[in-house]
Coordinates of C-alpha atoms in Angstrom, one line a residue:
Chain A
X1 CA 0.0 0.0 0.0
X2 CA 2.8 2.4 1.0
X3 CA 4.7 1.3 -2.1
X4 CA 1.8 2.2 -4.4
X5 CA 1.3 5.5 -2.6
X6 CA 4.9 6.3 -3.0
X7 CA 4.8 5.5 -6.7
X8 CA 1.8 7.6 -7.4
X9 CA 2.5 10.5 -5.1
X10 CA 6.2 10.8 -4.6
X11 CA 7.2 12.9 -1.6
X12 CA 10.4 13.5 0.3
X13 CA 10.1 10.6 2.8
X14 CA 12.5 7.7 2.9
X15 CA 10.2 5.2 1.1
X16 CA 9.6 7.4 -1.8
X17 CA 13.3 8.0 -2.3
X18 CA 14.1 4.3 -2.1
X19 CA 11.4 3.3 -4.5
X20 CA 11.9 6.1 -7.0
X21 CA 15.6 6.5 -6.9
X22 CA 16.8 3.0 -6.4
X23 CA 14.3 0.3 -7.2
X24 CA 12.4 1.9 -10.1
X25 CA 15.6 3.0 -11.8
X26 CA 17.0 -0.6 -11.6
X27 CA 13.7 -2.1 -12.9
X28 CA 13.4 0.4 -15.8
X29 CA 17.1 -0.2 -16.7
X30 CA 16.5 -3.9 -16.6
X31 CA 13.4 -3.7 -18.8
X32 CA 15.0 -1.4 -21.4
X33 CA 18.5 -2.9 -21.5
X34 CA 17.0 -6.4 -21.5
X35 CA 14.9 -5.6 -24.5
X36 CA 17.8 -4.0 -26.4
X37 CA 20.1 -7.0 -25.7
X38 CA 17.5 -9.6 -26.5
X39 CA 16.4 -7.9 -29.8
X40 CA 20.0 -7.3 -30.8
X41 CA 21.0 -10.9 -30.2
X42 CA 18.1 -12.2 -32.4
X43 CA 18.9 -9.7 -35.2
X44 CA 22.6 -10.5 -35.3
X45 CA 22.0 -14.2 -35.2
X46 CA 19.7 -13.9 -38.3
X47 CA 22.1 -11.6 -40.2
X48 CA 25.1 -13.9 -39.5
X49 CA 23.0 -17.0 -40.0
X50 CA 24.7 -18.3 -36.9
X51 CA 22.8 -19.2 -33.7
X52 CA 25.9 -18.5 -31.6
X53 CA 26.5 -14.9 -32.8
X54 CA 25.6 -11.9 -30.6
X55 CA 26.7 -8.3 -30.5
X56 CA 29.4 -9.4 -28.2
X57 CA 30.8 -11.6 -30.9
X58 CA 32.2 -8.3 -32.3
X59 CA 34.5 -8.1 -29.3
X60 CA 32.5 -5.3 -27.5
X61 CA 33.3 -6.6 -24.0
X62 CA 37.1 -6.6 -24.5
X63 CA 36.9 -3.2 -26.2
X64 CA 34.8 -1.8 -23.4
X65 CA 37.1 -3.3 -20.7
X66 CA 40.1 -1.8 -22.5
X67 CA 38.4 1.6 -22.5
X68 CA 37.9 1.2 -18.7
X69 CA 41.5 0.3 -18.2
X70 CA 42.7 3.3 -20.1
X71 CA 40.3 5.6 -18.3
X72 CA 41.6 4.3 -15.0
X73 CA 45.2 4.6 -16.1
X74 CA 45.0 8.0 -17.7
X75 CA 42.4 9.7 -15.5
X76 CA 42.9 7.9 -12.2
X77 CA 39.2 7.3 -12.3
X78 CA 38.9 4.6 -9.6
X79 CA 40.3 3.2 -6.4
X80 CA 39.5 1.3 -3.1
X81 CA 37.8 3.0 -0.2
X82 CA 37.1 0.9 2.9
X83 CA 37.0 -2.5 1.1
X84 CA 34.7 -1.2 -1.5
X85 CA 35.8 -0.5 -5.1
X86 CA 34.8 3.0 -6.1
X87 CA 34.8 4.5 -9.5
X88 CA 35.4 8.2 -8.9
X89 CA 34.1 9.4 -12.2
X90 CA 31.7 6.9 -13.5
X91 CA 30.5 9.0 -16.5
X92 CA 34.0 9.4 -17.8
X93 CA 34.7 5.7 -17.5
X94 CA 31.4 4.9 -19.3
X95 CA 32.3 7.3 -22.1
X96 CA 35.7 5.7 -22.5
X97 CA 34.1 2.2 -22.6
X98 CA 31.6 3.5 -25.2
X99 CA 34.2 5.1 -27.4
X100 CA 36.4 2.1 -27.4
X101 CA 33.4 -0.1 -28.3
X102 CA 32.7 2.2 -31.2
X103 CA 36.2 2.0 -32.4
X104 CA 36.0 -1.8 -32.2
X105 CA 32.8 -2.0 -34.2
X106 CA 34.2 0.5 -36.8
X107 CA 37.3 -1.6 -37.1
X108 CA 35.4 -4.9 -37.6
X109 CA 33.0 -3.4 -40.2
X110 CA 35.9 -1.8 -42.1
X111 CA 37.7 -5.1 -42.3
X112 CA 34.6 -7.1 -43.2
X113 CA 33.6 -4.4 -45.7
X114 CA 36.9 -4.9 -47.5
X115 CA 36.2 -8.6 -47.6
X116 CA 32.7 -8.2 -49.0
X117 CA 30.5 -8.1 -45.9
X118 CA 29.6 -11.8 -45.9
X119 CA 28.7 -13.5 -42.7
X120 CA 32.0 -15.4 -42.7
X121 CA 34.2 -12.3 -43.2
X122 CA 32.3 -10.6 -40.3
X123 CA 32.9 -13.4 -37.9
X124 CA 36.6 -13.7 -38.9
X125 CA 37.4 -10.0 -38.6
X126 CA 35.5 -9.8 -35.3
X127 CA 37.5 -12.7 -33.8
X128 CA 40.8 -11.3 -35.1
X129 CA 40.3 -7.8 -33.7
X130 CA 38.9 -9.0 -30.4
X131 CA 42.0 -11.1 -29.8
X132 CA 44.1 -8.0 -30.6
X133 CA 42.1 -6.0 -28.1
X134 CA 42.4 -8.7 -25.5
X135 CA 46.2 -8.7 -25.9
X136 CA 46.4 -5.0 -25.5
X137 CA 44.2 -5.1 -22.4
X138 CA 46.3 -7.8 -20.8
X139 CA 49.5 -5.9 -21.8
X140 CA 48.2 -2.8 -20.1
X141 CA 47.1 -4.7 -17.0
X142 CA 50.5 -6.5 -16.9
X143 CA 52.7 -3.5 -17.1
X144 CA 50.8 -0.4 -16.0
X145 CA 47.9 -1.2 -13.7
X146 CA 48.3 -1.9 -10.1
X147 CA 46.2 -4.7 -8.5
X148 CA 43.6 -2.2 -7.4
X149 CA 43.1 -1.0 -10.9
X150 CA 43.0 -4.5 -12.3
X151 CA 40.4 -5.5 -9.9
X152 CA 38.5 -2.3 -10.7
X153 CA 38.5 -3.3 -14.4
X154 CA 37.2 -6.7 -13.5
X155 CA 34.7 -5.3 -11.1
X156 CA 33.5 -3.0 -13.8
X157 CA 32.9 -5.8 -16.2
X158 CA 30.5 -7.5 -13.8
X159 CA 27.3 -6.1 -15.0
X160 CA 25.4 -4.1 -12.4
X161 CA 22.1 -2.3 -13.1
X162 CA 22.4 -0.2 -10.0
X163 CA 25.3 1.6 -11.6
X164 CA 23.2 3.5 -14.1
X165 CA 22.2 7.1 -13.4
X166 CA 19.0 8.7 -14.5
X167 CA 20.7 10.7 -17.2
X168 CA 22.3 7.5 -18.6
X169 CA 19.0 5.7 -18.3
X170 CA 17.3 8.5 -20.3
X171 CA 20.0 8.3 -23.0
X172 CA 19.5 4.5 -23.3
X173 CA 15.7 4.8 -23.4
X174 CA 15.7 7.4 -26.1
X175 CA 18.0 5.3 -28.3
X176 CA 16.0 2.2 -27.6
X177 CA 12.6 3.6 -28.4
X178 CA 13.6 5.8 -31.4
X179 CA 16.1 3.6 -33.1
X180 CA 16.7 0.1 -31.8
X181 CA 13.2 -1.3 -31.2
X182 CA 11.5 0.2 -34.3
X183 CA 14.4 -0.8 -36.5
X184 CA 14.5 -4.5 -35.5
X185 CA 10.7 -4.7 -35.6
X186 CA 10.3 -3.2 -39.0
X187 CA 13.0 -5.4 -40.5
X188 CA 11.6 -8.6 -39.1
X189 CA 10.4 -9.9 -42.5
X190 CA 13.9 -9.2 -43.9
X191 CA 15.5 -11.3 -41.2
X192 CA 13.4 -14.2 -42.3
X193 CA 14.5 -13.5 -45.9
X194 CA 18.3 -13.2 -45.2
X195 CA 18.1 -16.4 -43.1
X196 CA 17.1 -18.3 -46.3
X197 CA 20.1 -17.0 -48.3
X198 CA 21.6 -13.9 -49.8
X199 CA 20.4 -14.7 -53.2
X200 CA 16.8 -14.9 -52.2
X201 CA 17.1 -11.6 -50.3
X202 CA 18.7 -9.9 -53.3
X203 CA 16.1 -11.1 -55.7
X204 CA 13.3 -9.8 -53.4
X205 CA 14.9 -6.4 -53.6
X206 CA 16.5 -6.5 -50.1
X207 CA 20.3 -5.8 -50.1
X208 CA 21.8 -8.4 -47.7
X209 CA 24.9 -6.3 -47.3
X210 CA 23.0 -3.2 -46.4
X211 CA 20.7 -5.1 -44.0
X212 CA 23.8 -6.7 -42.3
X213 CA 25.6 -3.3 -42.1
X214 CA 22.6 -1.5 -40.6
X215 CA 21.7 -4.2 -38.2
X216 CA 25.3 -4.5 -36.9
X217 CA 25.5 -0.7 -36.5
X218 CA 22.2 -0.5 -34.6
X219 CA 22.8 -3.5 -32.5
X220 CA 26.4 -2.7 -31.7
X221 CA 25.7 1.0 -30.8
X222 CA 22.9 0.0 -28.5
X223 CA 24.9 -2.8 -26.9
X224 CA 27.9 -0.6 -26.5
X225 CA 25.8 2.1 -24.9
X226 CA 24.2 -0.4 -22.5
X227 CA 27.5 -2.0 -21.7
X228 CA 29.3 1.2 -20.9
X229 CA 26.6 2.2 -18.5
X230 CA 25.9 -1.1 -16.7
X231 CA 28.8 -3.4 -17.6
X232 CA 29.0 -6.7 -19.6
X233 CA 25.7 -8.6 -19.5
X234 CA 26.4 -10.8 -22.5
X235 CA 24.3 -13.8 -21.8
X236 CA 21.0 -12.1 -22.3
X237 CA 21.9 -11.7 -26.0
X238 CA 22.3 -15.4 -26.3
X239 CA 19.7 -16.7 -24.0
X240 CA 16.8 -14.5 -24.8
X241 CA 16.7 -15.3 -28.6
X242 CA 17.0 -19.0 -28.0
X243 CA 14.4 -19.2 -25.3
X244 CA 12.0 -17.1 -27.3
X245 CA 12.6 -19.2 -30.4
X246 CA 11.8 -22.4 -28.6
X247 CA 8.5 -20.8 -27.4
X248 CA 7.2 -18.8 -30.5
X249 CA 9.2 -20.4 -33.3
X250 CA 11.7 -18.8 -35.8
X251 CA 9.4 -16.4 -37.7
X252 CA 10.9 -13.0 -36.8
X253 CA 7.6 -11.2 -36.7
X254 CA 7.0 -12.9 -33.4
X255 CA 10.6 -13.8 -32.5
X256 CA 11.9 -10.2 -32.3
X257 CA 9.2 -8.9 -29.9
X258 CA 9.3 -12.1 -27.9
X259 CA 13.1 -12.0 -27.5
X260 CA 12.9 -8.4 -26.4
X261 CA 10.2 -9.3 -23.9
X262 CA 12.2 -12.2 -22.6
X263 CA 15.4 -10.2 -22.4
X264 CA 13.5 -7.7 -20.1
X265 CA 12.1 -10.5 -18.0
X266 CA 15.4 -12.3 -17.7
X267 CA 17.4 -9.2 -16.8
X268 CA 14.9 -7.8 -14.2
X269 CA 14.3 -11.1 -12.5
X270 CA 18.0 -11.9 -12.4
X271 CA 18.6 -8.5 -10.8
X272 CA 15.9 -9.0 -8.2
X273 CA 17.0 -12.5 -7.3
X274 CA 20.6 -11.4 -7.2
X275 CA 19.7 -8.7 -4.7
X276 CA 17.5 -10.9 -2.6
X277 CA 19.2 -14.2 -2.5
X278 CA 22.1 -13.5 0.0
X279 CA 21.0 -10.0 1.0
X280 CA 22.5 -7.6 1.9
X281 CA 25.3 -8.7 -0.4
X282 CA 24.3 -8.1 -4.0
X283 CA 25.3 -10.6 -6.7
X284 CA 26.1 -8.7 -9.9
X285 CA 23.4 -9.1 -12.5
X286 CA 25.9 -10.2 -15.2
X287 CA 26.7 -13.2 -13.1
X288 CA 23.0 -13.8 -12.1
X289 CA 21.7 -13.8 -15.7
X290 CA 24.1 -16.6 -16.6
X291 CA 23.3 -18.5 -13.5
X292 CA 19.6 -18.3 -14.2
X293 CA 19.6 -18.3 -18.0
X294 CA 21.9 -21.2 -18.6
X295 CA 19.9 -23.9 -16.8
X296 CA 16.7 -22.4 -18.3
X297 CA 18.2 -22.6 -21.8
X298 CA 19.4 -26.2 -21.2
X299 CA 16.0 -27.2 -19.8
X300 CA 14.1 -25.8 -22.8
X301 CA 16.7 -27.3 -25.2
X302 CA 16.2 -30.8 -23.8
X303 CA 12.4 -30.4 -23.5
X304 CA 12.1 -29.2 -27.1
X305 CA 13.1 -32.5 -28.7
X306 CA 11.1 -32.5 -31.9
X307 CA 11.6 -28.8 -32.4
X308 CA 15.3 -28.8 -31.3
X309 CA 18.3 -27.8 -33.3
X310 CA 19.4 -30.1 -36.1
X311 CA 21.9 -29.7 -38.9
Chain B
X1 CA 0.8 -10.9 -68.0
X2 CA 2.7 -12.5 -70.8
X3 CA 6.1 -10.9 -71.0
X4 CA 9.0 -11.2 -73.2
X5 CA 12.7 -11.4 -72.2
X6 CA 15.6 -10.7 -74.4
X7 CA 19.3 -11.0 -73.5
X8 CA 21.7 -9.2 -75.8
X9 CA 25.4 -9.9 -76.0
X10 CA 25.9 -10.3 -72.2
X11 CA 29.3 -10.8 -70.8
X12 CA 30.2 -11.7 -67.2
X13 CA 33.7 -12.2 -66.0
X14 CA 34.7 -13.7 -62.6
X15 CA 38.2 -12.3 -62.3
X16 CA 39.9 -13.8 -65.4
X17 CA 37.3 -16.5 -66.0
X18 CA 34.8 -15.7 -68.7
X19 CA 31.5 -17.0 -67.2
X20 CA 29.4 -15.6 -70.0
X21 CA 31.1 -14.5 -73.1
X22 CA 28.6 -12.7 -75.4
X23 CA 25.3 -14.6 -74.8
X24 CA 22.1 -13.5 -76.6
X25 CA 18.8 -15.2 -76.3
X26 CA 15.2 -14.2 -76.4
X27 CA 12.2 -15.9 -74.8
X28 CA 8.6 -15.2 -75.8
X29 CA 6.0 -14.7 -73.2
X30 CA 4.4 -17.9 -71.9
X31 CA 7.2 -20.1 -73.1
X32 CA 9.4 -22.5 -71.3
X33 CA 13.1 -22.1 -72.0
X34 CA 15.6 -24.6 -70.7
X35 CA 19.2 -23.7 -70.3
X36 CA 21.5 -26.7 -70.7
X37 CA 25.2 -27.3 -70.7
X38 CA 28.0 -28.9 -68.7
X39 CA 28.9 -27.8 -65.2
X40 CA 30.5 -24.4 -65.4
X41 CA 29.0 -23.5 -68.7
X42 CA 27.3 -20.4 -67.3
X43 CA 23.7 -21.6 -66.6
X44 CA 23.4 -20.2 -63.1
X45 CA 25.2 -17.1 -64.1
X46 CA 22.8 -16.4 -66.9
X47 CA 19.9 -16.8 -64.5
X48 CA 21.4 -14.4 -62.1
X49 CA 21.9 -11.8 -64.9
X50 CA 18.2 -12.2 -66.0
X51 CA 17.2 -11.8 -62.3
X52 CA 19.1 -8.6 -62.0
X53 CA 21.2 -9.9 -59.1
X54 CA 24.4 -10.0 -61.2
X55 CA 25.4 -7.0 -63.3
X56 CA 27.0 -8.0 -66.6
X57 CA 30.2 -6.3 -67.6
X58 CA 28.7 -5.8 -71.0
X59 CA 25.3 -6.4 -72.7
X60 CA 21.7 -5.6 -71.7
X61 CA 18.7 -7.6 -70.6
X62 CA 15.4 -6.4 -71.8
X63 CA 12.1 -7.2 -70.2
X64 CA 9.2 -6.2 -72.5
X65 CA 11.7 -4.0 -74.3
X66 CA 12.7 -2.2 -71.1
X67 CA 16.3 -2.3 -69.9
X68 CA 16.3 -4.4 -66.8
X69 CA 18.8 -2.2 -64.9
X70 CA 16.3 0.8 -65.3
X71 CA 13.4 -1.1 -63.7
X72 CA 13.1 -0.3 -60.0
X73 CA 14.4 -3.1 -57.8
X74 CA 11.0 -3.6 -56.2
X75 CA 9.1 -3.8 -59.4
X76 CA 11.6 -6.3 -60.7
X77 CA 11.2 -8.4 -57.6
X78 CA 7.4 -8.4 -58.2
X79 CA 7.8 -9.5 -61.9
X80 CA 10.4 -12.1 -61.5
X81 CA 10.2 -15.1 -59.0
X82 CA 13.3 -17.2 -58.4
X83 CA 13.9 -20.8 -57.2
X84 CA 17.6 -20.9 -56.3
X85 CA 19.7 -24.0 -56.3
X86 CA 20.2 -23.9 -52.5
X87 CA 18.2 -22.5 -49.6
X88 CA 19.8 -22.2 -46.2
X89 CA 18.1 -24.2 -43.6
X90 CA 20.3 -23.2 -40.7
X91 CA 17.4 -21.8 -38.6
X92 CA 14.0 -23.4 -38.5
X93 CA 11.6 -21.2 -40.2
X94 CA 8.1 -22.5 -40.7
X95 CA 6.8 -23.1 -44.2
X96 CA 4.3 -20.3 -43.8
X97 CA 6.9 -17.8 -42.7
X98 CA 9.3 -18.8 -45.5
X99 CA 6.6 -18.5 -48.2
X100 CA 5.7 -15.1 -46.8
X101 CA 9.2 -13.8 -47.6
X102 CA 8.2 -14.2 -51.2
X103 CA 5.7 -11.3 -50.6
X104 CA 8.5 -9.0 -49.5
X105 CA 8.1 -6.7 -52.5
X106 CA 4.5 -6.0 -51.6
X107 CA 4.8 -5.6 -47.9
X108 CA 5.5 -2.2 -46.5
X109 CA 5.4 -2.7 -42.8
X110 CA 3.6 -5.9 -41.8
X111 CA 1.9 -8.6 -43.9
X112 CA -1.8 -7.9 -44.5
X113 CA -4.8 -10.3 -45.0
X114 CA -4.1 -10.2 -48.7
X115 CA -0.5 -11.3 -48.2
X116 CA -1.8 -14.2 -46.1
X117 CA -4.3 -15.2 -48.8
X118 CA -1.6 -15.2 -51.4
X119 CA 0.6 -17.4 -49.3
X120 CA -2.1 -20.0 -49.0
X121 CA -3.0 -19.7 -52.6
X122 CA 0.6 -20.3 -53.7
X123 CA 0.9 -23.3 -51.3
X124 CA -2.3 -24.6 -52.9
X125 CA -1.0 -24.3 -56.4
X126 CA 2.0 -26.5 -55.6
X127 CA -0.1 -28.9 -53.5
X128 CA 1.6 -28.1 -50.2
X129 CA -1.2 -26.5 -48.2
X130 CA -1.0 -29.1 -45.5
X131 CA 2.7 -28.3 -44.9
X132 CA 2.0 -24.6 -43.9
X133 CA 2.8 -25.1 -40.2
X134 CA 5.7 -27.5 -40.6
X135 CA 9.3 -26.5 -40.1
X136 CA 11.4 -26.2 -43.3
X137 CA 13.9 -28.8 -42.1
X138 CA 11.2 -31.4 -41.5
X139 CA 10.4 -31.6 -45.2
X140 CA 11.5 -34.2 -47.7
X141 CA 13.5 -33.0 -50.7
X142 CA 10.4 -33.0 -52.9
X143 CA 8.3 -31.2 -50.4
X144 CA 11.0 -28.6 -49.9
X145 CA 11.3 -28.0 -53.6
X146 CA 7.5 -27.4 -54.0
X147 CA 7.6 -25.0 -51.0
X148 CA 10.5 -23.1 -52.6
X149 CA 8.5 -22.8 -55.8
X150 CA 5.5 -21.7 -53.7
X151 CA 7.6 -18.9 -52.2
X152 CA 8.4 -17.7 -55.7
X153 CA 4.7 -17.9 -56.8
X154 CA 3.6 -16.0 -53.7
X155 CA 5.1 -12.9 -55.2
X156 CA 2.7 -13.3 -58.2
X157 CA 5.6 -13.2 -60.7
X158 CA 5.2 -13.0 -64.5
X159 CA 8.5 -14.8 -65.0
X160 CA 9.8 -17.7 -63.1
X161 CA 13.5 -18.6 -63.0
X162 CA 14.5 -22.1 -61.7
X163 CA 18.0 -23.2 -61.1
X164 CA 18.3 -27.0 -61.4
X165 CA 15.0 -27.6 -59.6
X166 CA 15.1 -31.4 -60.0
X167 CA 18.6 -31.9 -58.5
X168 CA 18.7 -34.3 -55.6
X169 CA 15.2 -35.5 -56.1
X170 CA 14.1 -39.0 -56.7
X171 CA 12.3 -40.0 -59.9
X172 CA 8.8 -39.4 -58.5
X173 CA 9.6 -35.9 -57.2
X174 CA 11.4 -35.0 -60.4
X175 CA 8.3 -35.8 -62.4
X176 CA 6.2 -33.9 -59.9
X177 CA 8.3 -30.8 -60.2
X178 CA 8.3 -31.0 -64.0
X179 CA 4.6 -31.4 -64.1
X180 CA 4.3 -28.4 -61.8
X181 CA 6.4 -26.4 -64.2
X182 CA 4.2 -27.4 -67.1
X183 CA 1.1 -26.5 -65.2
X184 CA 2.6 -23.1 -64.4
X185 CA 3.3 -22.5 -68.1
X186 CA -0.4 -23.0 -68.8
X187 CA -1.1 -20.3 -66.3
X188 CA 0.7 -17.9 -68.6
X189 CA 4.1 -17.7 -66.8
X190 CA 7.2 -17.2 -68.7
X191 CA 9.6 -19.9 -67.4
X192 CA 13.4 -20.2 -67.7
X193 CA 14.9 -23.3 -66.1
X194 CA 18.5 -24.5 -65.9
X195 CA 18.6 -28.3 -66.1
X196 CA 21.1 -31.1 -66.2
X197 CA 18.8 -33.8 -67.5
X198 CA 18.4 -33.6 -71.3
X199 CA 15.3 -35.8 -71.3
X200 CA 13.5 -33.5 -68.9
X201 CA 14.4 -30.5 -71.1
X202 CA 13.1 -32.3 -74.1
X203 CA 9.8 -32.9 -72.4
X204 CA 9.0 -29.6 -70.9
X205 CA 10.7 -27.0 -73.1
X206 CA 9.4 -24.8 -76.0
X207 CA 13.0 -23.8 -76.6
X208 CA 16.4 -24.9 -75.4
X209 CA 19.6 -23.0 -75.0
X210 CA 22.8 -25.1 -75.0
X211 CA 25.7 -23.3 -73.4
X212 CA 29.4 -24.3 -73.6
X213 CA 32.2 -22.4 -71.9
X214 CA 30.0 -19.3 -71.5
X215 CA 29.0 -19.1 -75.2
X216 CA 25.8 -20.1 -76.9
X217 CA 26.5 -23.4 -78.6
X218 CA 23.0 -24.0 -80.0
X219 CA 19.5 -22.6 -79.5
X220 CA 16.1 -23.6 -80.9
X221 CA 13.3 -26.1 -80.5
X222 CA 14.4 -29.2 -78.4
X223 CA 14.2 -31.6 -81.4
X224 CA 16.4 -29.3 -83.5
X225 CA 19.1 -28.8 -80.8
X226 CA 19.2 -32.1 -78.9
X227 CA 20.7 -34.3 -81.5
X228 CA 23.3 -37.0 -80.7
X229 CA 26.1 -35.3 -82.6
X230 CA 25.5 -31.9 -80.9
X231 CA 25.3 -33.6 -77.4
X232 CA 28.5 -35.4 -78.1
X233 CA 30.3 -32.2 -79.0
X234 CA 29.1 -30.3 -75.9
X235 CA 29.2 -33.1 -73.3
X236 CA 31.6 -35.5 -74.9
X237 CA 29.1 -38.4 -74.3
X238 CA 27.6 -40.6 -77.1
X239 CA 23.8 -40.8 -76.8
X240 CA 20.8 -42.0 -78.7
X241 CA 17.6 -40.1 -79.0
X242 CA 14.4 -42.0 -78.9
X243 CA 12.1 -39.6 -80.6
X244 CA 8.6 -40.8 -80.1
X245 CA 9.1 -41.0 -76.4
X246 CA 11.3 -37.9 -76.2
X247 CA 14.0 -39.8 -74.4
X248 CA 17.7 -39.1 -74.6
X249 CA 19.8 -42.0 -73.3
X250 CA 23.5 -42.0 -72.9
X251 CA 25.4 -44.9 -74.4
X252 CA 27.7 -46.4 -71.8
X253 CA 30.7 -48.2 -73.0

């Protein structure tokens, strides 16, 4: 009762502040970021014709981590205070993570573009560049970062919805509702088409290269944005599409909305469970989504039998 | 509905390989043209050029006297339906969803009632209505081929291009597909089909085009072109032609 009152009539008391400022922000972040990640996973899988692909296949997590490492190194953006890792200037660190993710995506796309923008060339250039990023990250960690900074980078990569500020949440929401969700939804028929082959897509007047390029840009931008604000929550991109596919089938008109919905559900419920299970200690949501999503995926996979994956 | 296609002096090079080296051919509306020739003769390449997917280095394709490259992509997609040699089955689309992709050039945002009706109509034409809710990878080779043809028909094309539609099918399904092609001809479609089997070409074609090394070796009515001496020169295999049954049989040594 008090919760509803606080939601409808926010005042200055403690309850209102907790609900509005902490809980609601987390839940909204979970819903929106979950939808982005779920939709992006499905779209990328269709474009690459590969059920294992996701926006993180393009090396976004390493790129973002490298950005964080460099932000810490160059700007002294973090440290330890009373057993708690603190990032002094979260917005700067987020921006660094975002910029490095963009550089990574641009690099992958340039390389793949030179090689003809086929599904194969994309995967190869993504793998090659993310190994390079990983090497640079380790190199920096090995030579320049002290143990506090290394653990800050690692801490940062554990996704945490509580980290996002209202401003950041607004940015993500605007991008999600004006670009990401409309784009994936409107292109759903084209994802069916590109799944069946580039030749069929071309003959139906849909350029497979353009669809791939646009999808990757939209998915990667949104994912990079989400990652730089809340950390790496990669498993949603993988779990949401597959769980949705086992429930509504492979037609993208239903699959895209379903995987967005399931991404939201998975992320918010993981976050809630992660906060409640060994309270007051919070398990980062990046860990929780995998802990919850993996068994669920395996369960559905085994239960699907007749509708399972075959070659 | 009946439209005429004419290909004039088309050349396509893949790096240094001349895939098509000055090919000209014309097809009258409502005819069946078979493209024949050994592997690598340029059959699939020619189909891709007529489809507008592959731009020739030289030469022009005319559809009803209009340069194909000047026809908007969407209009072209409506007029020409294709049945490619291979369809990816990596992810499990339902037959209905797959056939619906054939309506892409009519759909602006989301499929309407009309699109739905056309999908069922196309499935009915190929006799695959009961497969609508099955998954693509559950189909037999013959069923899949009919569904792929239904996908092309769902776009209500005037021209149908088929790339070796009888490959990998057993005898019964081969005949089924050939009969289907014939029945589509009687609906007024202009049909161009790449084939390996000369007997099949003999039976269904109004005209055959024999390619060798990217050039036109012979063109004309099947009984004019498919003679043992011509077949020997193109394929290097001695054959006999049994005329009254329209059969071409290779002579094994």
